[in-house]
Short mmCIF file of C-alpha atoms in Angstrom, two decimals:
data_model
loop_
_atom_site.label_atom_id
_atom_site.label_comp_id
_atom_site.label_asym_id
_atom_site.label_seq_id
_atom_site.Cartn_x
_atom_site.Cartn_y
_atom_site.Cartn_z
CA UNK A 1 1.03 29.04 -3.64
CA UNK A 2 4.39 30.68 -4.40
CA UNK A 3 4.69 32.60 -7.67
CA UNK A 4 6.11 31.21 -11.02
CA UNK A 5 8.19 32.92 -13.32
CA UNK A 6 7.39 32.41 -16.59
CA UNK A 7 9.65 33.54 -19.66
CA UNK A 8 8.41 33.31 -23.41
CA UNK A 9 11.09 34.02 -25.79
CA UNK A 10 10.61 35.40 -29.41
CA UNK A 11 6.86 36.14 -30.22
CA UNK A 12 7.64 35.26 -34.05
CA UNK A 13 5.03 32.41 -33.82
CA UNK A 14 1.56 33.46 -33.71
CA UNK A 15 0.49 31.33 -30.86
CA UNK A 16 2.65 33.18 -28.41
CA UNK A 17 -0.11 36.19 -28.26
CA UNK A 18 -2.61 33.64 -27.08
CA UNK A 19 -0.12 32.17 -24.44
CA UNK A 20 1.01 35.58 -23.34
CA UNK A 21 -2.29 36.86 -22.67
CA UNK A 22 -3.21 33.11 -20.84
CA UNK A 23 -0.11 33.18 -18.74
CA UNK A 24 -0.47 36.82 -17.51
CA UNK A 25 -4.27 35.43 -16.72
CA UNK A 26 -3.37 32.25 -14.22
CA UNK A 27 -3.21 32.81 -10.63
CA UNK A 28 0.29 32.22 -9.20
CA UNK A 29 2.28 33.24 -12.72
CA UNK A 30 4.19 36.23 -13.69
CA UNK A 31 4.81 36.57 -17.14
CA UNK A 32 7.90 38.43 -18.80
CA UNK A 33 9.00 38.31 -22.58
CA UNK A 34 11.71 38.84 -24.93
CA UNK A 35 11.31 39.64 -28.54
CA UNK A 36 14.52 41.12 -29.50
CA UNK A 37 14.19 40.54 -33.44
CA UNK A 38 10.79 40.94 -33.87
CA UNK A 39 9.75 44.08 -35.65
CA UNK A 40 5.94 45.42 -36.15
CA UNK A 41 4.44 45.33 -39.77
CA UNK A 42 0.76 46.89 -38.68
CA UNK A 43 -1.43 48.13 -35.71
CA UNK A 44 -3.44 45.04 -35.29
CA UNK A 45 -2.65 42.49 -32.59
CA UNK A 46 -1.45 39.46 -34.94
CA UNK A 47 1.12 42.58 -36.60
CA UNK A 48 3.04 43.16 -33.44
CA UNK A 49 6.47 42.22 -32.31
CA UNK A 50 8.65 42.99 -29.35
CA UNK A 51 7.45 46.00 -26.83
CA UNK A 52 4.80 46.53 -28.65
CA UNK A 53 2.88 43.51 -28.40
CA UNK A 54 3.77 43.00 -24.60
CA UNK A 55 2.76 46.77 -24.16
CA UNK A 56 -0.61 45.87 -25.90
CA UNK A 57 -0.86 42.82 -23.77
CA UNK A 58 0.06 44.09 -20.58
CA UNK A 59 3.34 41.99 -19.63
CA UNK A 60 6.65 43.10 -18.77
CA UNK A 61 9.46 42.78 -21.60
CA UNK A 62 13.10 42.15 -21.46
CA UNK A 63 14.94 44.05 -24.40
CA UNK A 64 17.13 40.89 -24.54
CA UNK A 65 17.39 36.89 -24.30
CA UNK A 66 20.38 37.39 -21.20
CA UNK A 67 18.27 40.10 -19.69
CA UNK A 68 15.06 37.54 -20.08
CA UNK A 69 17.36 34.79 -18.11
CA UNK A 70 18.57 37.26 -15.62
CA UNK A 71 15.09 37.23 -13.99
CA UNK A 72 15.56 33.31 -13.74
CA UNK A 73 12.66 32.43 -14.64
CA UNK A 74 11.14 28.91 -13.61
CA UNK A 75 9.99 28.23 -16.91
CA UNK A 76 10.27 29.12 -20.25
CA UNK A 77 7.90 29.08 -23.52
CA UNK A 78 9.53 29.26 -26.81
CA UNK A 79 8.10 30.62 -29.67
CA UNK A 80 10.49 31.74 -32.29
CA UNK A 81 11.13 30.57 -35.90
CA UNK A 82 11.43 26.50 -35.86
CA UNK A 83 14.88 26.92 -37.30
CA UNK A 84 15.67 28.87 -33.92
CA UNK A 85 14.21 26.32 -31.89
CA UNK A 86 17.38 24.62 -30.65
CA UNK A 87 19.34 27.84 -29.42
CA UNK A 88 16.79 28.80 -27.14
CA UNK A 89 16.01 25.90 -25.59
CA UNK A 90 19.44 25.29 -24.92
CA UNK A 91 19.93 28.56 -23.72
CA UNK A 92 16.90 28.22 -21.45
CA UNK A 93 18.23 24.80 -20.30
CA UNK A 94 21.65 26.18 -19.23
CA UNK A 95 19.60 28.53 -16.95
CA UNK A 96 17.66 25.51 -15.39
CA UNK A 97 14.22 26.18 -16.85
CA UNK A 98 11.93 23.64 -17.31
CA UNK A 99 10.50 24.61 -21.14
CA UNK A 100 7.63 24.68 -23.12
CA UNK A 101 8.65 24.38 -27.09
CA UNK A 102 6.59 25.07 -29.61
CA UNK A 103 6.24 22.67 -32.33
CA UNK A 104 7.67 20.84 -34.38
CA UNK A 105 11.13 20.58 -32.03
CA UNK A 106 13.08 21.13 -34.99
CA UNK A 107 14.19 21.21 -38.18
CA UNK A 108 16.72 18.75 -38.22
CA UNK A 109 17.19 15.46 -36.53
CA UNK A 110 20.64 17.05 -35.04
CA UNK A 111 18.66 20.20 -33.54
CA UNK A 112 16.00 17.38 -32.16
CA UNK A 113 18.72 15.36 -30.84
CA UNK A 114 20.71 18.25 -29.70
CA UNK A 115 17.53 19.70 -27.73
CA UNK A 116 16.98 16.21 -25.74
CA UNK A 117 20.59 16.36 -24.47
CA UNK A 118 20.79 19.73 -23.31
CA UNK A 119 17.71 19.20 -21.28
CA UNK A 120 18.59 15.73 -19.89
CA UNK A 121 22.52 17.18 -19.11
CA UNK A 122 20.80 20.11 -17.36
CA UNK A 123 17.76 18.33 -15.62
CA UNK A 124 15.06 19.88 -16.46
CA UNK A 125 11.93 19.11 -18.27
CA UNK A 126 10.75 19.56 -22.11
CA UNK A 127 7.34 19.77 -23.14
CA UNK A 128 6.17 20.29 -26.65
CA UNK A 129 2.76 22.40 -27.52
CA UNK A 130 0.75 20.04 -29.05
CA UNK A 131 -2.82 21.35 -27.54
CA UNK A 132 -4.96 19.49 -29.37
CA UNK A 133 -4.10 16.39 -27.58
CA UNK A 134 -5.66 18.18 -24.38
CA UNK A 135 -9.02 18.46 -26.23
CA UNK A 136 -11.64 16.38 -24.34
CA UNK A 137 -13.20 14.71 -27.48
CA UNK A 138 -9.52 12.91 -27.59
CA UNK A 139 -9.64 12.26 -24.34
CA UNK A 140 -12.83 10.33 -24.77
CA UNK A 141 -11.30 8.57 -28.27
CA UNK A 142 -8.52 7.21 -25.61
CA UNK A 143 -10.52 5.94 -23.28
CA UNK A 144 -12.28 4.03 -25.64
CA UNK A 145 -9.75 2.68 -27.25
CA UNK A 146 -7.94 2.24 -24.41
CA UNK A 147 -10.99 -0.11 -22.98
CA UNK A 148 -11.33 -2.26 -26.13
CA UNK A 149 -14.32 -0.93 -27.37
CA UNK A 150 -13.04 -0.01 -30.11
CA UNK A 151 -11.67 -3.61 -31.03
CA UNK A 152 -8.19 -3.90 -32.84
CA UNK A 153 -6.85 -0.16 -34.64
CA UNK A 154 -6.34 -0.89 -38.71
CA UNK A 155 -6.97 2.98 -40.21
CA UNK A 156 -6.85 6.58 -39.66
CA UNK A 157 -7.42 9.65 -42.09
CA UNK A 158 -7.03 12.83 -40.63
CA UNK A 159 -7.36 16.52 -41.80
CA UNK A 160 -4.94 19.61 -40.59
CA UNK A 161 -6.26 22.15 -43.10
CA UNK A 162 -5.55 25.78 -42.74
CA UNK A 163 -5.20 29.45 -44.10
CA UNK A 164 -1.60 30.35 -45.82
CA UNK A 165 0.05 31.70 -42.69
CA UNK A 166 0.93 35.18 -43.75
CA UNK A 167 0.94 37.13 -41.06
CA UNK A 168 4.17 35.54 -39.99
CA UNK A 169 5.77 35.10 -43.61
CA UNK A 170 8.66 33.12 -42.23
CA UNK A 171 5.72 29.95 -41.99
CA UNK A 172 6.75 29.59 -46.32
CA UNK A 173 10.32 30.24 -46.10
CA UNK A 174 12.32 27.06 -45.50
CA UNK A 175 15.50 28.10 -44.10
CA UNK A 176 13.14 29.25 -40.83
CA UNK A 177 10.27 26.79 -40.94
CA UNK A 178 11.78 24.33 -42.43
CA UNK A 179 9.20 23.19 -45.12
CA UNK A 180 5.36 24.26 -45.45
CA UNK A 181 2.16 22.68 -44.79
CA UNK A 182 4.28 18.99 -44.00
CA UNK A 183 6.11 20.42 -41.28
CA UNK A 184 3.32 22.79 -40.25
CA UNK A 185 0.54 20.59 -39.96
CA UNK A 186 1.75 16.80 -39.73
CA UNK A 187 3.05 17.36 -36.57
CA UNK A 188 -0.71 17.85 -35.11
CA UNK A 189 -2.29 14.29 -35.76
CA UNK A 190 1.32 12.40 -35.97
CA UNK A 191 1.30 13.86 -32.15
CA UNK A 192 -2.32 12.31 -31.57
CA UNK A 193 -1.64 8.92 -32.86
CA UNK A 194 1.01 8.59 -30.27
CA UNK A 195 -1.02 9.71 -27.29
CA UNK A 196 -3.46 7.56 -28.10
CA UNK A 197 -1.91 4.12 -29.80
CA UNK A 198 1.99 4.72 -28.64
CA UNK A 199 3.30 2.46 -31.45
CA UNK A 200 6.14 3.28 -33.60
CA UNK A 201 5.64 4.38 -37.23
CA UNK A 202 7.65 2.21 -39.31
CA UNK A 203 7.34 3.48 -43.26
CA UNK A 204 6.54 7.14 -44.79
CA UNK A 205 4.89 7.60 -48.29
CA UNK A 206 4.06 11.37 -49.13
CA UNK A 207 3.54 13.19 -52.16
CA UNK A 208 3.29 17.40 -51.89
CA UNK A 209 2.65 20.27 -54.58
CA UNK A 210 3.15 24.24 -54.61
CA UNK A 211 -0.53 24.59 -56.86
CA UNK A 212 -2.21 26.47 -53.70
CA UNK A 213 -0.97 29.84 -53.01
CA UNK A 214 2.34 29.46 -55.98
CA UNK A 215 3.04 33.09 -56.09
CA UNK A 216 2.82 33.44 -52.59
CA UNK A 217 4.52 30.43 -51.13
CA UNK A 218 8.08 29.22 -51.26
CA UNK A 219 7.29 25.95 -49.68
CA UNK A 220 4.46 23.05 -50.17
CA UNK A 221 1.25 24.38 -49.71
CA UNK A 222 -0.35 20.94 -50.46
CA UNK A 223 -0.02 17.23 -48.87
CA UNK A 224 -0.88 13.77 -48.44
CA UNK A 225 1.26 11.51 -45.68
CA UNK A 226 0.58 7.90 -45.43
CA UNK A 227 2.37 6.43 -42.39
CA UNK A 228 2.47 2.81 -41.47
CA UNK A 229 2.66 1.95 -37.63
CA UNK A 230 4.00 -1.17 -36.11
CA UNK A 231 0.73 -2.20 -34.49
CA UNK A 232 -0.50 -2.79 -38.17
CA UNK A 233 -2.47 0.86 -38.42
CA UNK A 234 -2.55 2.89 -41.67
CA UNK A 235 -2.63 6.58 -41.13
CA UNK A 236 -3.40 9.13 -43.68
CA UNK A 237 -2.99 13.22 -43.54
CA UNK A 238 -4.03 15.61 -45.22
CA UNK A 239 -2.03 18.67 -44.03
CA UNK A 240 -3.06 21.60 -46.65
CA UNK A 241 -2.79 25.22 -46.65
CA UNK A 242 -6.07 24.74 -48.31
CA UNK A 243 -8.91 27.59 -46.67
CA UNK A 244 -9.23 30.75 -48.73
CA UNK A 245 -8.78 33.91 -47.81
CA UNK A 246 -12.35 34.40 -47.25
CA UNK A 247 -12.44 31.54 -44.56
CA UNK A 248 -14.18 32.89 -41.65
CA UNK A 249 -11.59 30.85 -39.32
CA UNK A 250 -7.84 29.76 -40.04
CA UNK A 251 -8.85 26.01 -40.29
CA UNK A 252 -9.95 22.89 -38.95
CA UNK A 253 -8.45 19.40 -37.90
CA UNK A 254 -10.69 15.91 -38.30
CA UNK A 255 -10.12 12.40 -37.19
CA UNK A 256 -11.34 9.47 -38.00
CA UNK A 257 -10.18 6.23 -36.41
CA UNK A 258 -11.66 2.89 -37.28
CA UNK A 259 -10.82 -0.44 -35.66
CA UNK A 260 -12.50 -3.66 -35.89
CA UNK A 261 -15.08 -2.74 -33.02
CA UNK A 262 -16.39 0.50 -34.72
CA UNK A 263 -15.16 3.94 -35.96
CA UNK A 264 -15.44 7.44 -34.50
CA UNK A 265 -15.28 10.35 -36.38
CA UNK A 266 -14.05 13.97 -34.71
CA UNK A 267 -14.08 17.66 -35.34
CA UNK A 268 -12.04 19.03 -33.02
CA UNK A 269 -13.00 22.66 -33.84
CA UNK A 270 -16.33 21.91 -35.43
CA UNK A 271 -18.65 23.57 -32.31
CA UNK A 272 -19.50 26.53 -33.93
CA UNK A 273 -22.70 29.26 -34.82
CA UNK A 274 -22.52 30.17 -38.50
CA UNK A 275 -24.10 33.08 -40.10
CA UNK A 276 -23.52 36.12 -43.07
CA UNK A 277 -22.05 38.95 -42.18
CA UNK A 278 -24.41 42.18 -43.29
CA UNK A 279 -21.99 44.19 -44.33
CA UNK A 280 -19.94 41.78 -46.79
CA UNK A 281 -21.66 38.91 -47.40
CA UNK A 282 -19.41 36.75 -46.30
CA UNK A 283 -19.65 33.84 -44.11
CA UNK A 284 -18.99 34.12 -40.56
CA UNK A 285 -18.42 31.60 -37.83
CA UNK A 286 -17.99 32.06 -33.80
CA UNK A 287 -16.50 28.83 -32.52
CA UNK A 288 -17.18 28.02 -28.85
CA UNK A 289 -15.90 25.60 -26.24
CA UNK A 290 -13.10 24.66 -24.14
CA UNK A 291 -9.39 26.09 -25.03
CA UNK A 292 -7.06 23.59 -26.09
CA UNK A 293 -4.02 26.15 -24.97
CA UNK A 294 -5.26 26.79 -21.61
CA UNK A 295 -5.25 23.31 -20.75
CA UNK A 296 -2.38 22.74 -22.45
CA UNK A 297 -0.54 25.77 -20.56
CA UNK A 298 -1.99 24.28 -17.26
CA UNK A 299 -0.53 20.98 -17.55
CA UNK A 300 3.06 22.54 -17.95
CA UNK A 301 2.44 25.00 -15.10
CA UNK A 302 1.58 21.79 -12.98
CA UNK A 303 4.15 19.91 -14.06
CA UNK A 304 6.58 22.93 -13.13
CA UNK A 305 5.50 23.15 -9.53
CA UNK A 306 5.37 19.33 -9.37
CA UNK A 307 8.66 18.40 -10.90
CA UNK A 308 6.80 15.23 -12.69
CA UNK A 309 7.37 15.42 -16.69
CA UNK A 310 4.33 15.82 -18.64
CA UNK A 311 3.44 14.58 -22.16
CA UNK A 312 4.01 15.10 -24.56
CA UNK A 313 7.82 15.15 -23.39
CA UNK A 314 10.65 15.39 -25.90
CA UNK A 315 10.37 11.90 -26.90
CA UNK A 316 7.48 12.33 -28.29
CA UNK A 317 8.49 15.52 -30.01
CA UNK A 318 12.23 13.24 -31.78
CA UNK A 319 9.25 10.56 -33.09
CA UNK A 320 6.93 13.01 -34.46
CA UNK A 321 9.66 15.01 -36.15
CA UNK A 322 10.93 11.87 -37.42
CA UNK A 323 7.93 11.03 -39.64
CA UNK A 324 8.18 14.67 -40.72
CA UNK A 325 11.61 14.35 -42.05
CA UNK A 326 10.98 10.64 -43.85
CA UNK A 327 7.95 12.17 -45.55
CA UNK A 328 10.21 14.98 -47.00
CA UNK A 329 12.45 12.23 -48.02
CA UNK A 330 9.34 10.77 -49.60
CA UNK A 331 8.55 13.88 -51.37
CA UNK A 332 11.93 14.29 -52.53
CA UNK A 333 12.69 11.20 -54.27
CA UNK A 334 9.23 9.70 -54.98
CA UNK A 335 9.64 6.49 -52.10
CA UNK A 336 8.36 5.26 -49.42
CA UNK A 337 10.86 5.49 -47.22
CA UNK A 338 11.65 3.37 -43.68
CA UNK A 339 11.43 5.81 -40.29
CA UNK A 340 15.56 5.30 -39.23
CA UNK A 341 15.73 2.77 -36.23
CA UNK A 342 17.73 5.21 -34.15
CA UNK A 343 15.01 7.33 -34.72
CA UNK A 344 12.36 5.11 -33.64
CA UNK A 345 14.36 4.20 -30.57
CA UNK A 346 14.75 8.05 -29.66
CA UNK A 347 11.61 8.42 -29.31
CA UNK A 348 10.82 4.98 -27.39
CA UNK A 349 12.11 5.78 -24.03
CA UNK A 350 10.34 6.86 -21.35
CA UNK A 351 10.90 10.12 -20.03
CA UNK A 352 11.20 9.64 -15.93
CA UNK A 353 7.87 10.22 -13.97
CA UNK A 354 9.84 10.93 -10.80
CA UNK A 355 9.89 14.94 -10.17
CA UNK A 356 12.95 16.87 -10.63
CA UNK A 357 14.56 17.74 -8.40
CA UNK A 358 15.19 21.89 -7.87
CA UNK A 359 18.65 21.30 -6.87
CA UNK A 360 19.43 20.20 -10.36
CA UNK A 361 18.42 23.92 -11.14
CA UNK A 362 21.61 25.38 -13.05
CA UNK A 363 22.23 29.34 -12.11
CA UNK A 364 21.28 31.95 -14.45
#
């Protein structure tokens, strides 16, 4: 098996410490990062940036994006700001690696659209890091649903609730995130919904306060999206910075999904031991079981040294982002308001299954 190369760029999103450390751990990869903004604001692992959090993970570091592409690596993983999105995959794209971007795509519909033609133009793949799809309880919600026993779709309520993401304070500052909890947690179950019904949503309604967190957050910390599909479903999310401090874990995400056949309720993150901790008296909780970002991670690894494009592809990222967007439309001026048809038919065409080809590889 030859070797990989695998590039993350910017560590400013949490979740690149867990796919740093999960990269450097596969057989067959080698890892490298860049991190040229990022600056330290502690000792702990979650407080790094730049060298020091690939020196305290143990992967090589490039002190800049062009000296990160001068390796040419096969692959890259982007994890910056969601504002920053777009420049990096377009700059990873021009170097004719296949990418990994975190979510959402973007911030704007012309970043989103932007991001699907530099990747087509330079033939390589997109994938967007939505692991919770890769959990095996939704694998086992498709399959049922995808064998009728579940009878005809009509309603779903899910739950994306977390902590206030401080420890990255760009999370509640707009200009980088692009909103709060909507665009943070949405993304998550809109993502689910299309792995497992593929239907197009087709009206927004969502109302969103600042009462959580108001002194600390300069976005919505609070929200309720109701989504209408074309397949008839009703969808509603709760996507809340709503755990306290004291939480003993970030958050959760729930799922319930009833059709005419019966209804199945999941908690993704729900296999846990609970206890007190002596020393506080606070609650404390060990969750167990499979990682959603390993098998996430895998699946683009395969789909690098296959050349076939995995899901969710950046299709799938255009459709979720567009029921992001109408639902801060929503918020804005109090409406329901119609998903765009050029945004529905963005994200209706399939990505090709054929693998690509390394000759469409651009140089570094």
């Amino acid at each position: 098996m030859s070797t990989l190369r695998v590039a993350v760029m910017s560590f400013a999103h949490t979740h690149a410490i867990g796919y740093l450390a999960a990269l450097a751990a596969m057989p067959g990869v080698e890892v490298r990062g860049s991190d040229p903004d990022g600056v330290s604001t502690g000792d702990s692992v979650v407080e790094l940036r730049g060298r020091d959090l690939a020196v305290a993970l143990g992967v090589d570091y490039a002190d800049s994006y062009q000296d990160l592409l001068v390796w040419q690596p096969d692959a890259v993983v982007v994890t910056s700001e969601n504002a920053r999105h777009r420049e990096l995959v377009e700059l990873a794209a021009a170097a004719g690696a296949h990418v990994l971007c975190e979510k959402p795509l973007a911030t704007t519909w012309e970043d989103g659209i932007a991001m699907r033609d530099a990747v087509e133009a330079a033939g390589v793949m997109l994938m967007v890091a939505f692991p919770v799809r890769f959990a095996s309880a939704f694998g086992k919600l498709r399959a049922a649903h995808d064998s009728g026993a579940l009878g005809q779709l009509f309603s779903v309520r899910g739950a994306n609730n977390g902590m206030l993401p401080l420890t990255r304070d760009w999370f509640t500052d707009p200009a980088l995130s692009g909103g709060g909890a909507i665009v943070d947690h949405v993304v998550h179950i809109a993502d689910m919904l299309e792995g497992l019904m593929g239907a197009a949503p087709v009206t927004v309604t969502a109302i969103a306060n600042r009462t959580l967190h108001a002194t600390r957050a300069r976005a919505e910390t609070a929200g309720l999206v109701t989504i209408t599909y074309d397949n008839g479903v009703v969808a509603a999310i709760d996507c809340s910075w709503s755990k306290p401090d004291t939480s003993p874990v970030w958050g959760g995400l729930t799922l319930d999904v009833a059709g005419t056949g019966g209804t199945v309720s999941l908690d993704f993150f729900g296999a846990a031991a609970h206890g007190i901790a002596a020393d506080t008296g606070l609650p404390i909780e060990s969750r167990y079981g499979a990682d959603f970002d390993h098998a996430m991670l895998g699946t683009f690894i395969d789909a690098v040294r296959t050349g076939v494009q995995p899901q969710p592809d950046v299709r799938v990222g255009l459709r979720t982002l567009s029921i992001v967007l109408a639902a801060q439309e929503s918020v804005r001026t109090g409406r329901t308001v119609t998903v765009p048809a050029d945004a529905v038919a963005a994200g209706t065409a399939q990505a090709p299954t054929e693998p690509v080809s390394a000759a469409s590889r651009q140089p570094a």
